[in-house]
Tab-separated table of C-alpha atoms and ligand atoms in Angstrom:
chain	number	residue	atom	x	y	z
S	1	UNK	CA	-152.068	-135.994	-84.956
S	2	UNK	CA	-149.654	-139.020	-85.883
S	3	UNK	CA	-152.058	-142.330	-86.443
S	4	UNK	CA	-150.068	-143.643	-83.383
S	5	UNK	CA	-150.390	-141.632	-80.959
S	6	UNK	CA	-154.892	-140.823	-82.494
S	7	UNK	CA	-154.953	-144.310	-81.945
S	8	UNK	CA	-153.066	-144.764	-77.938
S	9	UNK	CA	-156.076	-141.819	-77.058
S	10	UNK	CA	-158.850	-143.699	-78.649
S	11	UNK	CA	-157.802	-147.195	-77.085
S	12	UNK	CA	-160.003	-149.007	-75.011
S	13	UNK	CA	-158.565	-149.932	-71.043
S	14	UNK	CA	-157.435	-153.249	-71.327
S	15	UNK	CA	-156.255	-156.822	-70.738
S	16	UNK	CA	-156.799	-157.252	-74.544
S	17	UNK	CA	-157.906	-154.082	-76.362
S	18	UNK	CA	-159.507	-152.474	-79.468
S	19	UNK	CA	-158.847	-149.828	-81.392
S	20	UNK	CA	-161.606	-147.244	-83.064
S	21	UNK	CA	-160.789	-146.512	-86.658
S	22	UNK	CA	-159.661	-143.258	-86.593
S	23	UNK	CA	-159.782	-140.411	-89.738
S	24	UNK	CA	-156.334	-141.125	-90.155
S	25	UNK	CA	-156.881	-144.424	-90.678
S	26	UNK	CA	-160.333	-143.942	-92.782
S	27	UNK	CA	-157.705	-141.904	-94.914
S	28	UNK	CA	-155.140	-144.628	-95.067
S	29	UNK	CA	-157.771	-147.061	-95.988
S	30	UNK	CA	-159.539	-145.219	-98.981
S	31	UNK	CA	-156.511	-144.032	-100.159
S	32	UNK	CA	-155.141	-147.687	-100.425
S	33	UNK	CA	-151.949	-146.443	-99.321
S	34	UNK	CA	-151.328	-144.722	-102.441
S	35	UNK	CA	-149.569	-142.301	-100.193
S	36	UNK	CA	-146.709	-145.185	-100.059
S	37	UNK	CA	-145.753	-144.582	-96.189
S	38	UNK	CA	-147.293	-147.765	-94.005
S	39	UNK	CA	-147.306	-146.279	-90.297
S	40	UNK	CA	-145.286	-148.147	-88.249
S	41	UNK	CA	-148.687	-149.464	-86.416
S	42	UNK	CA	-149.614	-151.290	-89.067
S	43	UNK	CA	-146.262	-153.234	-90.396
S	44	UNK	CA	-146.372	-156.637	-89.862
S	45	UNK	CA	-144.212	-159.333	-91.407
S	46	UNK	CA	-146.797	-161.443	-93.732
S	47	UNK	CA	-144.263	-163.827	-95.344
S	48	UNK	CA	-144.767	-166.301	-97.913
S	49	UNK	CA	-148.198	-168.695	-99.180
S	50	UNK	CA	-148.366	-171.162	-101.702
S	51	UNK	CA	-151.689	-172.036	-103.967
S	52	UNK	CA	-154.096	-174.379	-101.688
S	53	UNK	CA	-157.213	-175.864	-102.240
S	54	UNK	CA	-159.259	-176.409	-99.070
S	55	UNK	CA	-161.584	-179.847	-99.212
S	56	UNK	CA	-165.133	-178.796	-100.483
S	57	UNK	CA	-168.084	-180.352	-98.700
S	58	UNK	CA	-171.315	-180.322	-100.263
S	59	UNK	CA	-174.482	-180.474	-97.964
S	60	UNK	CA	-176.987	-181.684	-100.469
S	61	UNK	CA	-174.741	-184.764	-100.542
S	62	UNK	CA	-174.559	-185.119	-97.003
S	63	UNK	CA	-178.449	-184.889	-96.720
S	64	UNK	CA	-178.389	-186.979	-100.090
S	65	UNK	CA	-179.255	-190.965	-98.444
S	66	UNK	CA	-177.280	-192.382	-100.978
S	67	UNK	CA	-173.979	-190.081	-100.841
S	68	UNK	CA	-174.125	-189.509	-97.227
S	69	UNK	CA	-172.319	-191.590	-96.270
S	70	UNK	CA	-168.842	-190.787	-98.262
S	71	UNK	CA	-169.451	-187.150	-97.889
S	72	UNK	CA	-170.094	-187.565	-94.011
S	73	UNK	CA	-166.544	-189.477	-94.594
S	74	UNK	CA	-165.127	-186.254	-96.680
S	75	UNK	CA	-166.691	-183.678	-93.735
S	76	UNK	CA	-164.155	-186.092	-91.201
S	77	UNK	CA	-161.515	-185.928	-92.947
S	78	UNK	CA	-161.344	-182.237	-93.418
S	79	UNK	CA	-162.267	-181.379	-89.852
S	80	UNK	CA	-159.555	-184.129	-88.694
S	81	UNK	CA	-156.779	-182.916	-91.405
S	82	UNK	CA	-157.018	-179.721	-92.108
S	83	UNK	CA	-159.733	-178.221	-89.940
S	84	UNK	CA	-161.222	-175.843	-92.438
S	85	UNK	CA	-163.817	-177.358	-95.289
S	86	UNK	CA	-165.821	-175.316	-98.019
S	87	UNK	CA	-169.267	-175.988	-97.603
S	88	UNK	CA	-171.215	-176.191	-101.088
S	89	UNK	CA	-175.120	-176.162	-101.398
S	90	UNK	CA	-175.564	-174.945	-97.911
S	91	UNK	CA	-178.886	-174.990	-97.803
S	92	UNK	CA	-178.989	-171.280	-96.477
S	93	UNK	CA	-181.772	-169.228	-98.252
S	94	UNK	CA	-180.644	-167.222	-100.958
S	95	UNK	CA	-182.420	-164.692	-100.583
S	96	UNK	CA	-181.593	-164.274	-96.760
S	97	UNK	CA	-177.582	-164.966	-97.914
S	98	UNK	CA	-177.676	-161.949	-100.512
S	99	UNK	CA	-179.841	-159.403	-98.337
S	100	UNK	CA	-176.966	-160.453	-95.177
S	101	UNK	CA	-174.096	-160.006	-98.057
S	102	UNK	CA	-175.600	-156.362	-99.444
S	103	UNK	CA	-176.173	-155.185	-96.037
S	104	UNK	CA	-172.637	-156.205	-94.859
S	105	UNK	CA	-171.015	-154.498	-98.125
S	106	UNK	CA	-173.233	-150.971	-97.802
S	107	UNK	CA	-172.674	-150.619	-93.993
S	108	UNK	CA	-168.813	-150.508	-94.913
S	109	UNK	CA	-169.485	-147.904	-97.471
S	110	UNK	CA	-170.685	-145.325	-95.244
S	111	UNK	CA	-168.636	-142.382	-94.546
S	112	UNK	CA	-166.378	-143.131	-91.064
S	113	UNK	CA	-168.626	-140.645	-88.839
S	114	UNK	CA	-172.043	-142.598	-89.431
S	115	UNK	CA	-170.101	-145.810	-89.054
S	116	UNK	CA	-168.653	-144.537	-85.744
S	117	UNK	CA	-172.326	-144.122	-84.374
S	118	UNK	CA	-171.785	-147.552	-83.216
S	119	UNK	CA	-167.892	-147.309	-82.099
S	120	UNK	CA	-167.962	-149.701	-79.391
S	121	UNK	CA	-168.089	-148.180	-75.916
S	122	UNK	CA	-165.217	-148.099	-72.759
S	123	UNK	CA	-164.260	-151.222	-71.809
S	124	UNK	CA	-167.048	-153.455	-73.980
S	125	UNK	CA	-165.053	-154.270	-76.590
S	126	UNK	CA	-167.354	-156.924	-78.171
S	127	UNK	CA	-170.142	-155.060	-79.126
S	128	UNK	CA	-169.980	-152.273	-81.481
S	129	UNK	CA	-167.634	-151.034	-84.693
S	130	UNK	CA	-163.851	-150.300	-84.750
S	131	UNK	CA	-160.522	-152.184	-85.240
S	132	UNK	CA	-160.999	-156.224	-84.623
S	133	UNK	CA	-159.403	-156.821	-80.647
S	134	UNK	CA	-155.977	-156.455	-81.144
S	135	UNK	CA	-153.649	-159.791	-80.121
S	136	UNK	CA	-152.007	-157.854	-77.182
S	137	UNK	CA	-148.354	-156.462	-76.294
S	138	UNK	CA	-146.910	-159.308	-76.998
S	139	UNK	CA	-147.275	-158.857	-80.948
S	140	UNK	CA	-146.462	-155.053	-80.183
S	141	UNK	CA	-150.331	-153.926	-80.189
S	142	UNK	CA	-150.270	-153.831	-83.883
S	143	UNK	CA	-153.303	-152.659	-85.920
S	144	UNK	CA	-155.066	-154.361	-88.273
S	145	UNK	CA	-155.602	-153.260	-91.676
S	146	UNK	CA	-159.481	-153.434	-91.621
S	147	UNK	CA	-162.649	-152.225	-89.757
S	148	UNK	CA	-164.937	-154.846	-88.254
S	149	UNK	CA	-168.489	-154.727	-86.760
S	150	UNK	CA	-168.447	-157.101	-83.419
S	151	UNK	CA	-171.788	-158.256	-81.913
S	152	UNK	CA	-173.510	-160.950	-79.754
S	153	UNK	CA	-176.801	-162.286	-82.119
S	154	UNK	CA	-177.897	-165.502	-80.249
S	155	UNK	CA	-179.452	-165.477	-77.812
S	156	UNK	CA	-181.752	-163.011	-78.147
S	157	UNK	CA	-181.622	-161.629	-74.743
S	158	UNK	CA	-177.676	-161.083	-75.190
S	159	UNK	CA	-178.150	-158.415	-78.002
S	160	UNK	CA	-177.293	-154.813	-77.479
S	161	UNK	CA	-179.641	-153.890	-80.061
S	162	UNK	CA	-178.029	-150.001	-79.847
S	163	UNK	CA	-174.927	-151.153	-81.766
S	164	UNK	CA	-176.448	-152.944	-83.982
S	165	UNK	CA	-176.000	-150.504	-87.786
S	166	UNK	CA	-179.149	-148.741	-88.472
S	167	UNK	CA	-177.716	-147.783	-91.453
S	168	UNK	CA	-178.168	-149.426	-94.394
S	169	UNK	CA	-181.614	-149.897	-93.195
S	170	UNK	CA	-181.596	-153.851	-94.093
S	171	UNK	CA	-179.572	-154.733	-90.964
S	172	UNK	CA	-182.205	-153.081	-88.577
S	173	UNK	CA	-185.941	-153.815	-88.155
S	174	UNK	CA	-188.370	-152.939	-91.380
S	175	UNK	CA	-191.849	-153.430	-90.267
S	176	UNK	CA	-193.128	-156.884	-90.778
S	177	UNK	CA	-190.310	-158.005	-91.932
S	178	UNK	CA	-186.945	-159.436	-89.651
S	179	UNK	CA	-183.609	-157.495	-90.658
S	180	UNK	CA	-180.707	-159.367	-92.814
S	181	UNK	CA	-178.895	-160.147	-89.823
S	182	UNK	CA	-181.049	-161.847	-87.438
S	183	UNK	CA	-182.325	-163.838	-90.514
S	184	UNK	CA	-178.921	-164.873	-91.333
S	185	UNK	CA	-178.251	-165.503	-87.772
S	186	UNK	CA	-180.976	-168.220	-87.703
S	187	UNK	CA	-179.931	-169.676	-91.008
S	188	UNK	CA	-176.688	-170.555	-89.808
S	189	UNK	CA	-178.052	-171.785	-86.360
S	190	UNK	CA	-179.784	-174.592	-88.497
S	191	UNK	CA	-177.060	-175.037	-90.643
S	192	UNK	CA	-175.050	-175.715	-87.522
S	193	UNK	CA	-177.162	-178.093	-86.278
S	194	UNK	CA	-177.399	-180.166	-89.372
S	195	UNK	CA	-173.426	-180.115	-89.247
S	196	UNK	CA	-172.793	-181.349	-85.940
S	197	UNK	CA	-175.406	-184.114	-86.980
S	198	UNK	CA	-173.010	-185.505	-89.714
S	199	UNK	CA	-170.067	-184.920	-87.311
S	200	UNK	CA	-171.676	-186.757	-84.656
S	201	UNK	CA	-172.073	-189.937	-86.858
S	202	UNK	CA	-167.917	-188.994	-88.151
S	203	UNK	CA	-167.381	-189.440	-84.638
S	204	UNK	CA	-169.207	-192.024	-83.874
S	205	UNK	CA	-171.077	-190.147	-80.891
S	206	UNK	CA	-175.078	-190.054	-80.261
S	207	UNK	CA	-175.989	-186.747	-81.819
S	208	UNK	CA	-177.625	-185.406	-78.869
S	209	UNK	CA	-173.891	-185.350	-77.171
S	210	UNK	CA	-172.100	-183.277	-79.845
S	211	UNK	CA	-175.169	-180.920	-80.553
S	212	UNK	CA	-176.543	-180.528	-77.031
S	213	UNK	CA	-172.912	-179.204	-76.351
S	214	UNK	CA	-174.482	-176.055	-78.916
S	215	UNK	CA	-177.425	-176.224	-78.207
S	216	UNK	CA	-179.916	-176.128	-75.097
S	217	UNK	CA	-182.599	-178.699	-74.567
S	218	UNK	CA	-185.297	-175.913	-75.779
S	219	UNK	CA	-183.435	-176.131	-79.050
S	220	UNK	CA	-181.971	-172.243	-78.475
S	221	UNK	CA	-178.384	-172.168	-79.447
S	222	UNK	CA	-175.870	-171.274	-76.461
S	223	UNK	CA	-174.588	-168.647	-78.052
S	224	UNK	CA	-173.496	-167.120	-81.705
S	225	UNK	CA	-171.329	-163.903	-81.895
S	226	UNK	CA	-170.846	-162.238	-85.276
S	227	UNK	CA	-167.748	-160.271	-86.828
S	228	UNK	CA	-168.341	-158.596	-89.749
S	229	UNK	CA	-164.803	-157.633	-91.714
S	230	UNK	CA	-164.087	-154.822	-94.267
S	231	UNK	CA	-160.558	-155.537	-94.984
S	232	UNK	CA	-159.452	-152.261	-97.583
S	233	UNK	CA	-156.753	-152.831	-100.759
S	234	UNK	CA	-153.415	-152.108	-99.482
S	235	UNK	CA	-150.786	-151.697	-102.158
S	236	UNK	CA	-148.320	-152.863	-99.790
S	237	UNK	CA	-150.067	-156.500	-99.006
S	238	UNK	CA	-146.906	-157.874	-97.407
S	239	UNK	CA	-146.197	-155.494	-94.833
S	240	UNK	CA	-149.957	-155.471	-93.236
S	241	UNK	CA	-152.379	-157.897	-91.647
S	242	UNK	CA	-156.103	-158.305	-91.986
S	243	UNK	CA	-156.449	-159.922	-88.858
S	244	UNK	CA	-153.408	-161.187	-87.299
S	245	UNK	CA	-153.125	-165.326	-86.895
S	246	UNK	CA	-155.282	-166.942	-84.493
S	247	UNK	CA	-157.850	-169.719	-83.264
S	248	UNK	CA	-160.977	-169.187	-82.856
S	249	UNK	CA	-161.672	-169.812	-79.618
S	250	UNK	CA	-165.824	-170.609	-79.962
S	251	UNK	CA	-167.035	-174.315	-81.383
S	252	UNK	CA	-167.696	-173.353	-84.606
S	253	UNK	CA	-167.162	-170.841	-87.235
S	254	UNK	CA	-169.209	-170.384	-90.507
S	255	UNK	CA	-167.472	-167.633	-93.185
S	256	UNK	CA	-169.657	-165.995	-95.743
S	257	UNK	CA	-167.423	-164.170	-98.488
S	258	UNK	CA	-170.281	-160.639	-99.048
S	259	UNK	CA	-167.449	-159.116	-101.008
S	260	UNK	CA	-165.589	-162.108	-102.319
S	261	UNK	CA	-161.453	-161.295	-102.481
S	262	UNK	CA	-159.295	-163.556	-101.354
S	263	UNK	CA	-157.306	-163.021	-98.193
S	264	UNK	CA	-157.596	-165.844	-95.883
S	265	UNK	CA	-154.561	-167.892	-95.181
S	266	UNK	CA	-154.567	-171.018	-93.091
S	267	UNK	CA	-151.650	-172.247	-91.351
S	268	UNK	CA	-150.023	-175.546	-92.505
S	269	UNK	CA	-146.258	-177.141	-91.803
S	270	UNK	CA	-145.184	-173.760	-90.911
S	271	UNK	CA	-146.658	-172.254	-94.658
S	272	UNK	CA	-149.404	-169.445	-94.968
S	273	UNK	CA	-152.076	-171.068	-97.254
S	274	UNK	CA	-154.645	-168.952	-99.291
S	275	UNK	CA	-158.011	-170.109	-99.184
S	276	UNK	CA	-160.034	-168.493	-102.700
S	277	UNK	CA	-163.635	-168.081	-102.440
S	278	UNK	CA	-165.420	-170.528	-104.285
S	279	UNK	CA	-169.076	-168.797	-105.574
S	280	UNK	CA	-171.859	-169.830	-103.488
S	281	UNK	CA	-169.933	-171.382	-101.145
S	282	UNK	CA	-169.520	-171.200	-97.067
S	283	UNK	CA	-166.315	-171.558	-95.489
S	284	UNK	CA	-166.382	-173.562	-91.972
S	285	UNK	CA	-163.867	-173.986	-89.672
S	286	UNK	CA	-163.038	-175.714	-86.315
S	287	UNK	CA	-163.187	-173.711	-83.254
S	288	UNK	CA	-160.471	-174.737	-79.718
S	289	UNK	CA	-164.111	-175.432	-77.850
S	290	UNK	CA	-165.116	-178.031	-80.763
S	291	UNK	CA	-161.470	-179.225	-80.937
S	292	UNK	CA	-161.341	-179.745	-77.185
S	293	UNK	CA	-164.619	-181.161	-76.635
S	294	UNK	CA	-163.606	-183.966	-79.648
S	295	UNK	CA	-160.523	-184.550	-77.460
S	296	UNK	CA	-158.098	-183.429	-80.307
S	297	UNK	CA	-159.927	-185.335	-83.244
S	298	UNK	CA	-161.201	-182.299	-85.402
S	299	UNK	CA	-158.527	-179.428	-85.735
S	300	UNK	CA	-158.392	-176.183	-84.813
S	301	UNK	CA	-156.202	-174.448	-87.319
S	302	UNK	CA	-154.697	-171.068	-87.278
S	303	UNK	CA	-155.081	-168.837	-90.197
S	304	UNK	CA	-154.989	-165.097	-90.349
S	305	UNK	CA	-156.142	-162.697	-93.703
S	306	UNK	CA	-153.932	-160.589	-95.856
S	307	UNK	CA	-155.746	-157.465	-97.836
S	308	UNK	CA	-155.553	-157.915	-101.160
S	309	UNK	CA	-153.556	-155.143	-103.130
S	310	UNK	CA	-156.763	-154.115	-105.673
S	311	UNK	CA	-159.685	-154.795	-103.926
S	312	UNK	CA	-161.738	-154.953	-100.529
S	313	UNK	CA	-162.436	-157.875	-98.839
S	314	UNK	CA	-165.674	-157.438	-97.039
S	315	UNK	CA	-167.077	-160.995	-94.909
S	316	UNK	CA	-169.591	-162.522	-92.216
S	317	UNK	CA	-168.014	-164.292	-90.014
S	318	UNK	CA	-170.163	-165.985	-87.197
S	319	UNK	CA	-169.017	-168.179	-84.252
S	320	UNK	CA	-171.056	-170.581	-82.240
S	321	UNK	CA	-169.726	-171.488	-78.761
S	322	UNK	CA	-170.565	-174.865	-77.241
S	323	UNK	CA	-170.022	-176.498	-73.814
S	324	UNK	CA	-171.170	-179.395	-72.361
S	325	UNK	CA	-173.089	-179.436	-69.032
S	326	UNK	CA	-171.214	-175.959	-68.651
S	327	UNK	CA	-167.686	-177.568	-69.400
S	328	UNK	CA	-165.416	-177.274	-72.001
S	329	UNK	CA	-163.567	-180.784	-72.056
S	330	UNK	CA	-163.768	-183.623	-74.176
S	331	UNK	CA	-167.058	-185.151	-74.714
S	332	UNK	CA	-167.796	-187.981	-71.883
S	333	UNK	CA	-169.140	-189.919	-74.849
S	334	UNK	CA	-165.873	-189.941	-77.073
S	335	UNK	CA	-163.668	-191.190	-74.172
S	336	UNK	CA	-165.740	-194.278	-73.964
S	337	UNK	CA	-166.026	-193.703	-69.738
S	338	UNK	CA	-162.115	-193.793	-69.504
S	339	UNK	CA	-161.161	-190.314	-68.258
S	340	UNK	CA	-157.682	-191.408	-68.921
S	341	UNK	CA	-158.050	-190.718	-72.689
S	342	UNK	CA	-158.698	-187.184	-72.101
S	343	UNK	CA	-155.876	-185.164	-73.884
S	344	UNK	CA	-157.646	-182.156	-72.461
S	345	UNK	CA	-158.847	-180.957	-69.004
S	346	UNK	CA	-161.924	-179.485	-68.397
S	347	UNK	CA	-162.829	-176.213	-67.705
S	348	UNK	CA	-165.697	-174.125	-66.182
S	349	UNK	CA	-167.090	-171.833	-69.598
S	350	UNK	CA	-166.334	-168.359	-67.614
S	351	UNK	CA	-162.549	-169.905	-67.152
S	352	UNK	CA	-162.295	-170.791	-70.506
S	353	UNK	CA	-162.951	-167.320	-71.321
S	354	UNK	CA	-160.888	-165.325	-69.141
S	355	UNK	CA	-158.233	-168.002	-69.554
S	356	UNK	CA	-158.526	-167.600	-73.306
S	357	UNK	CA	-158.066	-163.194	-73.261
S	358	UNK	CA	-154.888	-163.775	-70.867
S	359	UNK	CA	-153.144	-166.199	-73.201
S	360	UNK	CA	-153.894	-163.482	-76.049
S	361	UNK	CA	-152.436	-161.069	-74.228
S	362	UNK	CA	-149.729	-162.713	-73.306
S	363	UNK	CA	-149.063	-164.239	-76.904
S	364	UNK	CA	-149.236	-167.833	-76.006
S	365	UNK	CA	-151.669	-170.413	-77.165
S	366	UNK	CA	-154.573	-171.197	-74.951
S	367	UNK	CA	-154.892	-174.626	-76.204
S	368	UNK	CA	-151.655	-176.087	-75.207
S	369	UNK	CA	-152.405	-175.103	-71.447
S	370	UNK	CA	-155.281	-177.474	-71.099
S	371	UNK	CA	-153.220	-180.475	-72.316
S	372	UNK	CA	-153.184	-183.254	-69.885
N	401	AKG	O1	-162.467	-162.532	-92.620
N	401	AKG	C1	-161.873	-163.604	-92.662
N	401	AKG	O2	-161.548	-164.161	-93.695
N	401	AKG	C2	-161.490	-164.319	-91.393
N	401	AKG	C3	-161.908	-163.624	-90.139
N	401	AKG	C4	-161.527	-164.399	-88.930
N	401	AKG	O3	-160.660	-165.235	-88.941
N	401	AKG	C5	-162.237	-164.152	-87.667
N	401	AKG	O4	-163.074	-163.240	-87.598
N	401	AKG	O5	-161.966	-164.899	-86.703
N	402	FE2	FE1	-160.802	-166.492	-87.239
């Protein structure tokens, strides 16, 4: 069966949809491409990139009394300019970080069938292992050239522990002992909170404001949703995407590199930039919630991946949403109690969600509909 048409059967219903990887595309995807035909599915234009460095943000400077303050400067400047910042000494366990990175890497390695025991299901999309969503018929339904694991991991009570991979054992439940994921899950819920600390004193809010929009009074984060990328070599880099270019539409997003290839590209003056992997390193962005609820201050910057022609790209990428007293509009506390400096309107959450899935569908940017 042509790729195409294996992959129109396998489709989920949609308003956005996903795609399972298919053995075509397993085939495709071990093989590199070494076969030299790209189907038509996946051909996408890629066009050019330039080297870039993104600004590198160091945590045990920020926690440091007497650096704080000029790296709490540094972590303003890069969420204000360029919305993306590498985040050095992160403070996340080691140990935790390499289990989460091994476990990522092995899971990928598995042969498509066992992978496909957690091929998300009908219409739920955002649990479960296949293509990443696609961007909708506006960029022609185009697949990505990668495999992705999609899952809710905070709160607790929102997992759908039956997609979660049971294989490599690591990622599921070893007696007495909590599995790579939810570990790493709670590592980056603290390193989120420190964050939003040092961008609450950027901002010049009270820090309650800007982390209570992430987290409830109990201390439990609203919510944190995981994708975890396996982006195969392509011998063709220019004519495929990763991931195609996009916001992320959560507050914040915090990239671990478990196979580390470069492939991300940020979006700058109309240029693709790369972003490298720099060893030990996290790589944070701004999400549209975070850049809404800071009225437009911090940036949130498109950027897409590109496989790299050699090697895999395998990465951990988990998103924390935020909303404040159930809203997402600027922060009461940044306007100074003058509504009339909103640049955004406010939204219920649901709305911002559904909202959010109609704009991708219909290609347009969410953002720029909930300018005032
Ligand atoms: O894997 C990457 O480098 C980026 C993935 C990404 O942008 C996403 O999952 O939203
Ligand atoms: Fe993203």
């Amino acid at each position: 069966m042509a790729i195409e048409e294996e992959a129109a059967e396998t489709a989920a219903p949609k308003l956005i949809g996903r795609d399972r990887v298919t053995d075509a595309a397993a085939t495709l995807f071990s093989a590199g491409d070494d076969s030299g035909q790209i189907p038509d599915k996946f051909v996408e234009a890629t066009g050019e990139d330039e080297a870039f460095e993104l600004p590198v943000v160091d945590m045990a400077k920020l926690l440091d009394p007497e650096l704080s303050a000029s790296e709490t400067a540094k972590l303003g400047s890069a969420c204000r300019d360029k919305g993306f910042f590498q985040l050095t000494s992160p403070g996340v366990d080691e140990e935790v970080m390499r289990r989460m990175k091994e476990s990522a890497a092995e899971f990928f390695r598995l042969p498509l069938e066992t992978k496909n025991a957690i091929a998300f299901r009908g219409d739920d999309i955002f649990h479960g292992f296949g293509h990443h969503f696609n961007r909708g018929p506006s960029v022609g339904n185009k697949l990505d050239w990668a495999e992705c694991v999609l899952l809710a991991t905070q709160p607790v009570e929102g997992r759908k522990m039956d997609m979660w991979p049971a294989n490599p054992p690591s990622f599921s439940s070893i007696p007495g002992c909590r599995d790579a994921l939810d570990k790493y899950s709670l590592e980056v819920m603290d390193l989120t909170k420190r964050l939003l600390g040092f961008m609450a004193v950027d901002l010049g809010v009270i820090e309650e404001a800007l982390v209570g929009a992430f987290f409830s009074d109990d201390g439990a984060v609203k919510g944190q949703n995981v994708a975890i990328h396996h982006y195969p070599p392509c011998r063709q880099p220019e004519k495929v995407l990763g991931i195609a270019p996009h916001t992320d539409f959560l507050g914040l997003t915090v990239l671990l590199h478990a196979v580390d290839t470069p492939g991300l590209q940020v979006r700058r003056g109309g240029r693709w930039l790369p972003v490298g992997p720099l060893p030990g390193a996290l790589v944070v962005n701004v999400g549209d919630i975070l850049h809404v609820l800071t009225n437009g201050v911090y940036g949130s910057i498109e950027h897409r991946v590109v496989p790299d022609a050699e090697r895999g790209r395998t990465t951990v990428v988990m998103f924390q949403d935020a909303s404040a007293d159930g809203l997402v509009g600027p922060l009461p506390e940044l306007l100074g109690g003058d509504d009339a400096r909103a640049r955004y309107r406010s939204i219920g959450r649901d709305e911002y969600t559904k909202g959010h899935f109609v704009a991708v569908a219909q290609g347009t940017p969410f953002l720029h509909s909930l300018k005032k």
